[in-house]
Coordinates of C-alpha atoms in Angstrom, one line a residue:
Chain A
M1 CA 102.9 122.4 64.8
E2 CA 101.2 124.2 67.6
N3 CA 101.7 122.6 71.1
I4 CA 99.0 123.2 73.7
D5 CA 99.4 122.4 77.4
L6 CA 96.4 121.3 79.5
D7 CA 96.8 121.0 83.2
L8 CA 94.7 118.8 85.5
N9 CA 95.9 120.9 88.5
T10 CA 93.9 123.8 87.2
Q11 CA 91.3 122.2 84.8
S12 CA 88.8 119.4 85.3
V13 CA 88.8 116.2 83.3
R14 CA 85.4 117.3 81.9
E15 CA 86.7 120.6 80.8
I16 CA 89.7 119.0 79.1
N17 CA 87.6 116.3 77.4
Q18 CA 85.1 118.9 76.2
F19 CA 88.0 121.0 74.8
F20 CA 89.0 118.0 72.7
H21 CA 85.4 117.3 71.6
N22 CA 85.0 120.9 70.4
L23 CA 88.1 120.6 68.1
N24 CA 87.6 120.7 64.4
S25 CA 88.4 117.3 63.1
S26 CA 90.7 118.7 60.5
D27 CA 92.9 120.4 63.1
K28 CA 96.3 118.7 63.4
R29 CA 97.8 119.6 66.6
E30 CA 99.8 118.3 69.5
F31 CA 98.7 118.4 73.1
E32 CA 100.2 117.8 76.5
I33 CA 98.1 116.9 79.6
L34 CA 100.0 117.6 82.8
H35 CA 99.5 116.4 86.4
P36 CA 97.1 113.5 85.7
N37 CA 97.7 112.2 89.2
G38 CA 95.7 109.0 88.7
A39 CA 92.6 110.8 87.5
H40 CA 90.0 108.8 85.6
N41 CA 88.5 109.3 82.1
I42 CA 91.2 111.5 80.7
A43 CA 91.1 112.0 76.9
V44 CA 87.9 109.9 76.5
G45 CA 85.8 110.1 73.3
L46 CA 88.4 111.8 71.1
D47 CA 87.6 111.9 67.4
A48 CA 90.3 113.9 65.6
P49 CA 93.7 113.1 64.1
I50 CA 95.6 114.8 66.9
T51 CA 98.5 113.8 69.2
V52 CA 98.1 113.8 73.0
H53 CA 100.7 113.1 75.6
I54 CA 99.6 112.4 79.2
R55 CA 102.5 113.2 81.4
G56 CA 102.3 110.9 84.4
H57 CA 100.3 108.0 86.0
A58 CA 96.6 108.0 85.1
G59 CA 93.5 106.3 86.4
Y60 CA 90.6 104.3 84.9
F61 CA 89.2 104.3 81.4
I62 CA 92.0 106.5 79.9
A63 CA 91.5 107.2 76.1
G64 CA 88.3 105.2 76.0
M65 CA 86.3 105.1 72.7
N66 CA 89.3 106.7 70.9
K67 CA 88.9 107.5 67.2
Q68 CA 91.8 108.7 65.1
A69 CA 93.9 110.3 67.9
E70 CA 97.4 109.1 68.9
I71 CA 97.5 109.1 72.7
T72 CA 100.6 108.3 74.7
I73 CA 100.5 107.9 78.5
H74 CA 103.9 108.5 80.0
G75 CA 103.3 106.5 83.1
N76 CA 101.0 103.6 84.3
V77 CA 97.3 103.4 83.8
G78 CA 94.4 101.9 85.9
W79 CA 91.6 99.7 84.7
S80 CA 90.2 99.6 81.1
V81 CA 92.6 101.8 79.2
G82 CA 91.4 102.3 75.6
E83 CA 88.1 100.6 76.3
N84 CA 85.9 100.3 73.2
M85 CA 88.5 102.1 71.0
M86 CA 87.5 102.4 67.4
S87 CA 90.7 103.6 65.7
G88 CA 94.0 105.5 66.3
V89 CA 96.9 104.5 68.5
I90 CA 97.2 104.4 72.3
R91 CA 100.6 103.7 73.9
V92 CA 101.2 103.2 77.7
N93 CA 104.8 103.6 78.6
G94 CA 104.4 101.9 82.0
F95 CA 102.0 99.1 83.0
A96 CA 98.3 98.8 82.6
S97 CA 95.9 97.4 85.2
E98 CA 92.9 95.2 84.5
C99 CA 90.8 95.0 81.3
A100 CA 93.2 96.9 79.1
G101 CA 91.8 97.4 75.6
S102 CA 88.5 95.7 76.5
S103 CA 85.8 95.6 73.7
G104 CA 88.1 97.5 71.2
H105 CA 86.6 97.6 67.7
G106 CA 89.7 98.9 65.9
G107 CA 93.0 100.7 66.3
L108 CA 96.2 99.7 68.1
L109 CA 96.9 99.7 71.9
I110 CA 100.5 99.2 72.9
I111 CA 101.5 98.6 76.5
D112 CA 105.3 98.7 77.0
G113 CA 105.2 97.0 80.4
D114 CA 102.9 94.4 81.9
A115 CA 99.1 94.3 81.5
S116 CA 97.1 92.9 84.4
S117 CA 94.2 90.4 84.2
R118 CA 91.5 90.3 81.5
C119 CA 93.6 92.2 79.0
G120 CA 91.7 92.4 75.7
I121 CA 88.5 91.0 77.2
S122 CA 85.8 90.9 74.6
M123 CA 87.9 92.7 71.9
K124 CA 86.1 93.1 68.7
G125 CA 88.7 93.9 66.0
S126 CA 91.4 96.0 67.6
S127 CA 95.0 95.0 68.0
I128 CA 96.8 95.0 71.4
V129 CA 100.5 94.6 71.7
V130 CA 101.9 94.0 75.3
G131 CA 105.7 94.3 75.8
G132 CA 105.6 92.4 79.1
N133 CA 103.3 89.8 80.6
V134 CA 99.5 89.6 80.8
G135 CA 97.4 88.5 83.8
H136 CA 94.9 85.8 84.0
M137 CA 91.8 85.4 81.7
S138 CA 93.3 87.7 79.0
A139 CA 91.4 87.8 75.7
F140 CA 88.3 86.2 77.5
M141 CA 85.5 86.0 74.9
A142 CA 87.6 88.0 72.4
Q143 CA 85.6 88.1 69.2
A144 CA 88.0 89.6 66.6
G145 CA 91.4 91.2 66.4
Y146 CA 94.9 90.4 67.6
L147 CA 96.5 90.2 71.1
L148 CA 100.3 89.9 70.9
I149 CA 102.1 89.2 74.1
C150 CA 105.9 89.6 74.2
G151 CA 106.2 88.1 77.7
D152 CA 104.2 85.4 79.5
A153 CA 100.5 84.8 79.8
D154 CA 98.9 83.9 83.1
H155 CA 96.3 81.1 83.4
G156 CA 93.0 81.1 81.5
L157 CA 94.4 82.6 78.3
G158 CA 91.8 83.0 75.6
D159 CA 88.9 81.4 77.5
S160 CA 85.8 81.1 75.3
L161 CA 87.5 82.7 72.3
Y162 CA 85.7 83.5 69.1
E163 CA 87.7 84.7 66.0
A164 CA 90.4 86.7 67.8
I165 CA 94.0 85.4 67.5
I166 CA 96.6 85.5 70.3
Y167 CA 100.3 85.4 69.8
V168 CA 102.5 84.7 72.8
R169 CA 106.3 84.8 72.9
G170 CA 106.9 83.7 76.5
K171 CA 105.3 81.0 78.7
I172 CA 101.6 80.2 78.7
H173 CA 100.7 79.4 82.3
G174 CA 97.4 77.8 81.2
L175 CA 94.9 78.1 78.4
G176 CA 91.3 78.9 79.0
T177 CA 88.4 76.6 78.0
D178 CA 88.1 76.1 74.3
A179 CA 91.5 77.8 73.5
R180 CA 94.3 75.8 71.9
E181 CA 97.7 76.3 70.6
E182 CA 98.0 76.1 66.8
Q183 CA 100.7 75.8 64.2
M184 CA 102.2 79.2 63.1
E185 CA 101.9 79.7 59.4
E186 CA 103.1 82.3 56.9
P187 CA 100.2 84.7 57.4
D188 CA 100.8 84.5 61.2
Y189 CA 104.5 85.4 60.9
N190 CA 103.6 88.3 58.7
K191 CA 101.0 89.5 61.1
V192 CA 103.3 89.2 64.1
S193 CA 106.0 91.1 62.2
E194 CA 103.6 93.8 61.2
L195 CA 102.4 94.2 64.9
L196 CA 105.9 94.3 66.2
D197 CA 106.9 96.9 63.6
M198 CA 103.9 99.1 64.5
A199 CA 104.7 98.8 68.2
K200 CA 108.5 99.2 67.6
F201 CA 109.4 96.0 69.5
N202 CA 112.4 94.1 68.2
Y203 CA 111.6 90.4 68.5
D204 CA 111.9 87.6 66.0
P205 CA 108.3 86.5 64.9
K206 CA 109.6 82.9 64.9
E207 CA 109.6 83.1 68.8
F208 CA 105.8 83.4 68.9
K209 CA 103.1 80.8 69.4
R210 CA 99.6 81.1 68.1
V211 CA 96.5 80.5 70.2
A212 CA 93.0 80.4 68.7
S213 CA 89.6 79.0 69.4
A214 CA 89.3 75.2 69.3
K215 CA 85.6 75.8 68.3
T216 CA 84.1 73.2 70.5
F217 CA 81.9 75.9 72.1
Y218 CA 81.5 78.1 69.2
H219 CA 80.6 76.7 65.8
W220 CA 79.8 79.7 63.6
S221 CA 80.8 79.4 60.0
P222 CA 80.1 81.8 57.1
N223 CA 78.9 78.9 55.1
S224 CA 76.4 77.6 57.6
K225 CA 72.7 78.0 56.9
Q226 CA 71.9 79.2 60.4
F227 CA 70.4 82.4 59.1
S228 CA 68.3 80.8 56.4
V229 CA 65.1 81.2 58.5
L230 CA 65.5 85.0 58.1
Chain B
M1 CA 83.1 99.6 95.4
C2 CA 84.8 100.6 98.8
G3 CA 88.3 102.0 99.1
I4 CA 91.2 100.6 100.9
V5 CA 94.3 102.5 102.1
G6 CA 97.3 101.6 104.1
L7 CA 100.6 103.2 105.0
F8 CA 103.7 101.5 106.5
A9 CA 106.4 103.9 107.7
K10 CA 109.9 102.7 107.4
N11 CA 111.6 105.4 109.6
S12 CA 110.9 107.8 112.4
K13 CA 110.4 110.8 110.2
M14 CA 107.6 109.0 108.3
R15 CA 106.1 107.7 111.6
A16 CA 105.8 111.3 112.9
S17 CA 103.9 112.3 109.7
L18 CA 101.7 109.2 109.3
G19 CA 98.5 111.0 109.8
R20 CA 99.4 113.9 107.5
Y21 CA 99.8 111.4 104.6
I22 CA 97.0 109.0 105.4
A23 CA 94.3 111.6 105.9
P24 CA 94.3 112.7 102.2
M25 CA 94.3 109.0 101.2
I26 CA 91.1 108.4 103.1
V27 CA 89.5 111.6 101.8
C28 CA 90.4 110.7 98.2
M29 CA 88.9 107.3 98.5
G30 CA 85.7 108.9 99.7
D31 CA 84.9 108.7 95.9
R32 CA 84.8 104.9 96.2
G33 CA 82.7 104.8 99.4
Q34 CA 80.8 107.6 101.0
D35 CA 78.8 105.7 103.6
S36 CA 81.4 105.5 106.3
A37 CA 85.1 105.3 107.0
G38 CA 87.5 104.0 109.5
L39 CA 91.2 103.9 110.4
A40 CA 93.3 101.7 112.6
V41 CA 96.6 103.2 113.6
F42 CA 99.4 101.2 115.3
S43 CA 102.0 102.8 117.5
E44 CA 105.2 101.5 118.9
Q45 CA 104.8 99.0 121.7
N46 CA 104.9 100.9 125.0
S47 CA 107.4 99.8 127.7
K48 CA 104.8 99.5 130.4
N49 CA 102.8 97.0 128.4
N50 CA 99.7 99.2 129.0
R51 CA 96.6 98.3 127.1
R52 CA 94.6 100.8 125.0
I53 CA 90.8 100.3 124.9
N54 CA 89.1 102.4 122.2
L55 CA 85.5 103.3 122.8
F56 CA 82.7 104.8 120.6
S57 CA 79.6 106.6 121.9
H58 CA 76.6 107.1 119.6
D59 CA 75.6 110.0 121.8
N60 CA 77.3 113.2 120.6
K61 CA 77.1 114.7 124.0
F62 CA 78.4 111.7 125.9
P63 CA 79.9 112.9 129.3
W64 CA 83.4 111.6 128.7
N65 CA 84.6 113.8 131.6
L66 CA 82.4 112.0 134.1
L67 CA 83.6 108.6 132.8
S68 CA 87.2 109.8 133.0
E69 CA 86.8 110.7 136.6
K70 CA 85.1 107.4 137.5
L71 CA 87.7 105.3 135.7
S72 CA 90.5 107.3 137.4
Q73 CA 89.0 106.8 140.8
E74 CA 87.7 103.2 140.6
L75 CA 90.1 101.6 138.1
K76 CA 93.1 104.0 138.0
C77 CA 92.8 104.4 134.2
D78 CA 93.4 107.4 132.0
L79 CA 91.0 108.5 129.3
I80 CA 91.5 110.7 126.2
A81 CA 88.4 111.7 124.2
I82 CA 87.7 113.3 120.9
D83 CA 84.1 113.7 119.9
N84 CA 82.4 110.3 119.9
H85 CA 85.7 108.5 120.4
A86 CA 87.8 107.8 123.5
V87 CA 90.9 105.8 124.4
V88 CA 91.2 104.3 127.9
I89 CA 94.8 103.5 128.9
T90 CA 95.1 100.9 131.5
S91 CA 97.7 98.7 133.2
I92 CA 95.1 96.2 134.5
E93 CA 93.6 93.3 132.6
P94 CA 91.3 94.7 129.9
S95 CA 88.5 92.2 130.6
H96 CA 88.0 93.9 134.0
I97 CA 87.5 97.3 132.3
I98 CA 85.2 95.8 129.7
H99 CA 83.2 94.1 132.4
W100 CA 83.0 97.3 134.4
L101 CA 82.0 99.4 131.3
S102 CA 79.3 96.9 130.4
E103 CA 77.8 97.2 133.9
H104 CA 78.0 101.0 134.1
Y105 CA 78.0 102.2 130.5
S106 CA 76.4 99.5 128.4
E107 CA 75.7 102.0 125.6
L108 CA 79.4 102.3 124.8
F109 CA 80.8 100.2 122.0
V110 CA 84.4 98.8 122.2
L111 CA 86.2 99.6 119.0
S112 CA 89.5 97.9 119.8
I113 CA 91.8 96.5 122.5
G114 CA 95.5 96.1 122.3
Q115 CA 98.9 97.4 123.2
T116 CA 99.5 99.2 119.9
I117 CA 96.1 99.6 118.1
D118 CA 93.8 102.6 118.0
V119 CA 90.6 102.3 115.9
Y120 CA 88.5 105.2 114.7
K121 CA 85.3 104.5 112.8
D122 CA 82.0 106.2 112.2
A123 CA 79.2 106.6 109.6
G124 CA 79.2 109.6 107.3
H125 CA 81.4 110.9 104.5
P126 CA 85.1 110.0 104.9
M127 CA 86.1 113.6 104.8
E128 CA 83.9 114.5 107.7
I129 CA 85.2 111.5 109.7
A130 CA 88.9 112.4 108.9
N131 CA 88.3 116.0 110.1
K132 CA 86.2 115.0 113.1
Y133 CA 88.9 112.6 114.5
R134 CA 91.8 114.7 113.3
F135 CA 93.4 111.9 111.2
N136 CA 96.0 114.3 110.0
E137 CA 97.5 114.6 113.5
L138 CA 97.9 110.9 114.1
K139 CA 101.4 109.3 114.5
G140 CA 102.4 105.7 114.3
T141 CA 104.3 102.9 112.6
H142 CA 101.5 101.8 110.2
C143 CA 97.9 102.2 109.6
V144 CA 95.0 100.5 107.8
G145 CA 92.0 102.5 106.5
H146 CA 88.7 102.0 104.6
T147 CA 85.9 104.0 103.0
R148 CA 82.7 102.0 102.7
M149 CA 80.0 101.7 100.0
A150 CA 77.7 99.3 101.9
T151 CA 76.4 96.3 100.1
E152 CA 76.1 93.4 102.6
S153 CA 74.8 95.0 105.8
A154 CA 73.5 98.2 107.4
V155 CA 75.3 101.6 107.5
T156 CA 76.2 102.2 111.1
P157 CA 79.5 103.1 112.9
Y158 CA 79.6 99.4 114.1
H159 CA 79.3 98.1 110.5
S160 CA 82.2 100.3 109.4
H161 CA 85.6 98.9 108.8
P162 CA 88.2 98.2 110.2
F163 CA 86.9 95.1 111.9
I164 CA 88.8 93.8 114.9
A165 CA 89.1 90.4 116.6
G166 CA 91.1 89.9 119.8
E167 CA 93.9 92.2 120.5
D168 CA 96.0 94.2 118.0
L169 CA 94.4 92.7 115.0
C170 CA 92.3 94.5 112.4
L171 CA 91.1 93.9 108.9
V172 CA 89.5 96.0 106.1
H173 CA 87.9 94.5 103.0
N174 CA 86.9 95.6 99.5
G175 CA 84.5 93.1 98.0
S176 CA 81.7 90.8 99.1
L177 CA 81.7 87.3 100.6
S178 CA 79.3 84.6 99.6
N179 CA 79.8 82.1 102.4
H180 CA 80.0 84.4 105.4
H181 CA 76.9 82.8 107.0
N182 CA 78.5 79.4 106.8
L183 CA 81.7 80.8 108.3
R184 CA 79.8 82.4 111.1
R185 CA 77.9 79.2 111.9
M186 CA 81.1 77.2 111.9
L187 CA 82.9 79.8 114.2
E188 CA 79.8 80.2 116.5
K189 CA 79.9 76.5 117.2
K190 CA 83.4 76.9 118.5
G191 CA 82.2 79.6 120.9
I192 CA 83.3 82.6 118.9
S193 CA 80.8 85.5 119.2
F194 CA 80.0 88.3 116.7
E195 CA 79.1 91.9 117.1
T196 CA 77.5 92.6 113.7
D197 CA 75.9 90.7 110.8
N198 CA 78.6 92.1 108.4
D199 CA 80.4 89.7 106.0
T200 CA 83.9 91.2 106.7
E201 CA 83.5 90.5 110.4
A202 CA 83.2 86.8 109.6
V203 CA 86.6 86.7 107.8
C204 CA 88.2 88.8 110.5
R205 CA 87.1 86.4 113.2
Y206 CA 88.0 83.4 111.0
L207 CA 91.5 84.8 110.7
Q208 CA 91.8 85.3 114.5
W209 CA 90.5 81.7 115.1
R210 CA 93.3 80.4 112.8
L211 CA 95.9 82.4 114.6
L212 CA 94.7 81.2 118.0
E213 CA 94.9 77.7 116.6
G214 CA 98.6 78.3 116.1
D215 CA 98.8 79.1 112.4
S216 CA 101.3 81.7 111.2
I217 CA 99.6 84.6 109.4
E218 CA 100.8 83.1 106.1
D219 CA 99.2 79.7 106.9
A220 CA 96.0 81.4 108.2
L221 CA 95.8 83.3 104.9
Q222 CA 96.4 80.1 102.8
K223 CA 93.4 78.6 104.6
T224 CA 91.5 81.8 104.0
F225 CA 92.0 81.3 100.2
E226 CA 90.5 77.8 100.6
D227 CA 87.6 78.5 103.0
V228 CA 86.5 82.0 102.2
D229 CA 84.4 82.3 99.1
G230 CA 83.7 85.6 97.4
F231 CA 85.5 88.7 96.1
Y232 CA 88.0 90.3 98.3
T233 CA 91.0 92.5 98.6
L234 CA 92.0 92.3 102.3
L235 CA 94.3 94.6 104.2
I236 CA 95.3 93.3 107.6
G237 CA 97.1 95.1 110.4
T238 CA 98.8 93.6 113.4
S239 CA 101.1 95.1 116.0
N240 CA 104.1 94.7 113.8
R241 CA 102.8 93.8 110.3
I242 CA 100.7 95.0 107.5
V243 CA 99.5 92.2 105.1
L244 CA 97.7 92.4 101.8
V245 CA 95.9 89.7 99.8
R246 CA 93.5 89.4 96.9
D247 CA 91.2 86.5 96.0
A248 CA 91.8 84.2 93.0
F249 CA 89.8 86.4 90.6
A250 CA 91.5 89.6 91.7
C251 CA 88.6 91.8 90.5
K252 CA 88.9 94.2 93.5
P253 CA 91.7 96.6 92.9
A254 CA 94.9 97.3 94.8
L255 CA 98.1 99.0 94.1
I256 CA 101.4 99.1 96.1
A257 CA 103.9 101.9 96.1
E258 CA 107.2 101.4 97.8
T259 CA 110.1 103.8 98.5
D260 CA 112.9 103.9 101.0
D261 CA 110.6 105.7 103.5
Y262 CA 107.3 103.9 103.2
V263 CA 105.0 101.3 101.7
A264 CA 101.7 102.7 100.6
I265 CA 98.7 100.6 99.6
G266 CA 95.6 101.9 98.0
S267 CA 92.7 100.9 95.7
E268 CA 93.9 103.4 93.1
F269 CA 96.9 105.4 92.3
R270 CA 95.2 108.8 92.8
T271 CA 94.9 108.1 96.5
M272 CA 98.7 108.1 96.8
A273 CA 99.5 110.8 94.2
H274 CA 100.3 113.3 97.0
L275 CA 102.9 111.1 98.8
P276 CA 106.6 112.2 98.7
E277 CA 108.8 110.7 96.0
I278 CA 105.8 108.9 94.5
Q279 CA 107.0 109.5 90.9
S280 CA 110.1 107.5 91.6
A281 CA 108.3 104.9 93.8
Q282 CA 108.3 101.2 92.8
L283 CA 104.6 100.7 91.8
Y284 CA 103.1 97.3 91.3
E285 CA 99.8 95.4 91.6
P286 CA 99.4 92.5 94.0
K287 CA 98.8 89.2 92.2
P288 CA 95.9 86.9 93.0
E289 CA 96.3 84.6 96.1
E290 CA 99.8 85.9 96.9
I291 CA 100.6 87.2 100.3
Y292 CA 102.3 90.6 100.6
L293 CA 103.6 91.3 104.1
W294 CA 105.7 94.0 105.6
K295 CA 107.1 93.7 109.1
I296 CA 108.6 96.2 111.5

């Protein structure tokens, strides 16, 4: 497999992102991005089955809108890593700042360390696995998908949840409004096991708790007649 | 937005290079605020207990030489000037100098008073300001800087951060406060006066009021969490401390990098990417309503 180096000491973020956008989607190659030095918007809008390694700490909105690509950040990231991702896999070896994986429609975001506040805010079908703790208001208004937390969750977890499901291994320092802890059942254990396998974390699914919407705010049901007027 | 930077030197080698490391931090955070910038630098306490009075002149051609001569003759003070900025060094009570200046040079603005603090602030792009006042040559024990994207009040040198209150106390702020008019009215009733209509000045004077009432900096900040409403990351400098706090929502960023030689504080990692040994530094984000304090 051809390995291509891209260097942010000599190329701009725009040049590097444009290089990725110009790739033929059938190209299967591996890329290294050197000297990120906290720059924003690296590897945004990728849409090819390629592998990208970002070697160092990166800034805001890394790997946003990702489709297909497998992107690893060998360091920490700033706000909103993997924002609005559609598919593919993003892995952060360090910690992630606020709003990690916000509004993700699909794909998998793995954070080896801690994620800060509002992790998975408004997620819409993606999966997020956090190896450490998450900050306050995580999974706020999360509509669909899974947030799995191997450490603790700070206060306000799952505030105003819709259909997204949260699994927490550690301590929950406070649930958000309309979020509640529910009994783990067989499909939950299977889902936790699947997510842990994909993230390569070695925990027992029996250690996890399930948090979902209590549906006192939100009443949608596929059997309701609310759309009959249409 | 706005950008916040701070550097706390843990040894004499780092103190001698403080300016060399903080200047690129300010310039980088120009991306988060291009309206104005400022920097407070603290030096080691001088043995004579002299006071340093930092002055700003709006007039680019202000006759600092003339003022220097008059101060020397009438009040036995020294004056060092760069561009629109000057430092008066005095062994007499600063209030006498301030009174004399207000009578003879009322157009001058007092930036800071104290035994250890120097404050540089101006309107314009942070890169221009850093070059103009030669931030890269500064030395000191710790410093607190800011780049401003104005939201709450006008863009002038006086509305730039850091804000000061009393002696050897300064504060920079990223965010916006919603009850600063109430705070101001409450403090004005106690006889505390303000220099601008800026929201950050209100929290700076609030903090000084709590300290004068006898609170420790920790207690004063706990009261700040209760009484100050809005979004904030605050970085505070005193003669021997640098203190960082974020509000309960923590939606204004901050990152801390710590090594054996320094503690660096910035809104983003990229502002500290040039620092020595940064790749092996301990990096972490301050948690909401927790006090992070480093002391000489």
